[in-house]
Short mmCIF file of C-alpha atoms in Angstrom, two decimals:
data_model
loop_
_atom_site.label_atom_id
_atom_site.label_comp_id
_atom_site.label_asym_id
_atom_site.label_seq_id
_atom_site.Cartn_x
_atom_site.Cartn_y
_atom_site.Cartn_z
CA MET A 1 92.71 335.75 53.01
CA LEU A 2 92.02 332.70 55.34
CA SER A 3 94.93 331.86 55.99
CA ILE A 4 96.02 335.59 56.89
CA ILE A 5 93.16 335.46 59.22
CA THR A 6 94.07 331.86 60.31
CA ALA A 7 97.81 333.31 61.09
CA VAL A 8 96.30 335.94 62.48
CA ILE A 9 94.27 334.71 65.72
CA ILE A 10 97.05 331.21 66.41
CA GLY A 11 99.34 334.54 67.04
CA LEU A 12 96.54 336.19 68.97
CA ILE A 13 96.88 332.86 70.57
CA MET A 14 100.24 332.73 71.27
CA GLY A 15 101.03 336.11 72.10
CA ALA A 16 98.14 335.87 75.14
CA LEU A 17 99.69 332.76 76.23
CA VAL A 18 103.24 335.35 76.04
CA TYR A 19 101.76 337.95 78.26
CA VAL A 20 99.78 335.10 80.58
CA ILE A 21 103.51 333.63 81.68
CA ASP A 22 104.79 337.39 82.11
CA SER A 23 101.80 337.94 84.15
CA LEU A 24 102.67 335.34 86.10
CA ILE A 25 106.33 335.97 86.69
CA HIS A 26 106.89 340.11 86.28
CA GLY A 27 102.20 341.26 86.92
CA ARG A 28 100.29 342.56 84.91
CA SER A 29 100.85 345.75 82.33
CA LEU A 30 98.78 346.33 79.53
CA ALA A 31 100.88 347.89 77.32
CA VAL A 32 103.15 344.81 77.49
CA LEU A 33 99.60 342.67 76.90
CA GLY A 34 99.21 345.25 73.77
CA LEU A 35 102.58 344.73 72.87
CA ASP A 36 102.55 340.82 72.84
CA LEU A 37 98.92 340.45 71.04
CA VAL A 38 100.06 342.87 67.96
CA PHE A 39 103.72 341.52 67.78
CA GLY A 40 102.24 337.13 68.29
CA ALA A 41 100.35 337.97 65.34
CA LEU A 42 102.76 339.46 63.26
CA GLY A 43 105.28 336.47 63.80
CA SER A 44 102.51 334.25 63.42
CA TYR A 45 101.73 335.98 60.19
CA SER A 46 105.61 336.38 59.02
CA GLY A 47 106.79 332.90 59.95
CA THR A 48 104.19 331.31 57.92
CA TYR A 49 104.96 332.93 55.05
CA LEU A 50 108.89 333.03 55.35
CA VAL A 51 108.53 328.69 56.13
CA SER A 52 107.00 326.05 54.34
CA TYR A 53 107.24 323.30 56.86
CA GLY A 54 104.91 320.86 58.96
CA PRO A 55 101.42 320.44 58.31
CA GLN A 56 98.79 322.66 57.64
CA LEU A 57 95.47 323.90 59.40
CA LEU A 58 93.17 326.10 56.52
CA GLY A 59 96.11 327.17 54.75
CA VAL A 60 98.80 327.85 57.36
CA ASP A 61 101.64 326.04 58.01
CA LEU A 62 101.20 325.08 61.74
CA LEU A 63 104.85 325.23 62.96
CA PRO A 64 106.40 328.06 61.64
CA THR A 65 103.36 330.10 62.89
CA LEU A 66 102.71 329.14 66.54
CA ALA A 67 106.72 329.39 66.32
CA GLY A 68 106.82 332.50 65.02
CA GLY A 69 104.18 334.09 67.43
CA LEU A 70 106.17 332.76 70.67
CA VAL A 71 108.98 334.06 69.56
CA LEU A 72 108.71 337.00 68.53
CA SER A 73 106.25 337.64 71.48
CA PHE A 74 108.53 337.15 74.21
CA VAL A 75 111.37 338.95 72.37
CA VAL A 76 109.44 342.19 72.05
CA THR A 77 108.32 341.10 75.97
CA TYR A 78 111.63 340.94 77.30
CA ALA A 79 112.89 343.81 75.51
CA VAL A 80 109.69 346.09 77.14
CA ARG A 81 111.09 344.32 80.98
CA ARG A 82 114.48 345.02 80.53
CA PHE A 83 114.79 347.77 78.92
CA VAL A 84 111.62 349.98 79.77
CA LEU A 85 109.97 348.50 81.62
CA ARG A 86 112.66 348.68 84.54
#
């Protein structure tokens, strides 16, 4: 249970990081913030359990967790900015 919570917290941080970078470029959007947080947590959680590689923190592999949170929230941000919020 602790590993799930840790993965979700790291994913929320990664989603917030992607949102900050996006808001510096495009401006603020509450919809993009919500999507970044949700999909950052989802990507982080799935990255943890799909790949076992790298150092661990509280039962969570850090590299797949960070990569999953960043990549999935970036892809969702790009898709929303490109196809929904023109």
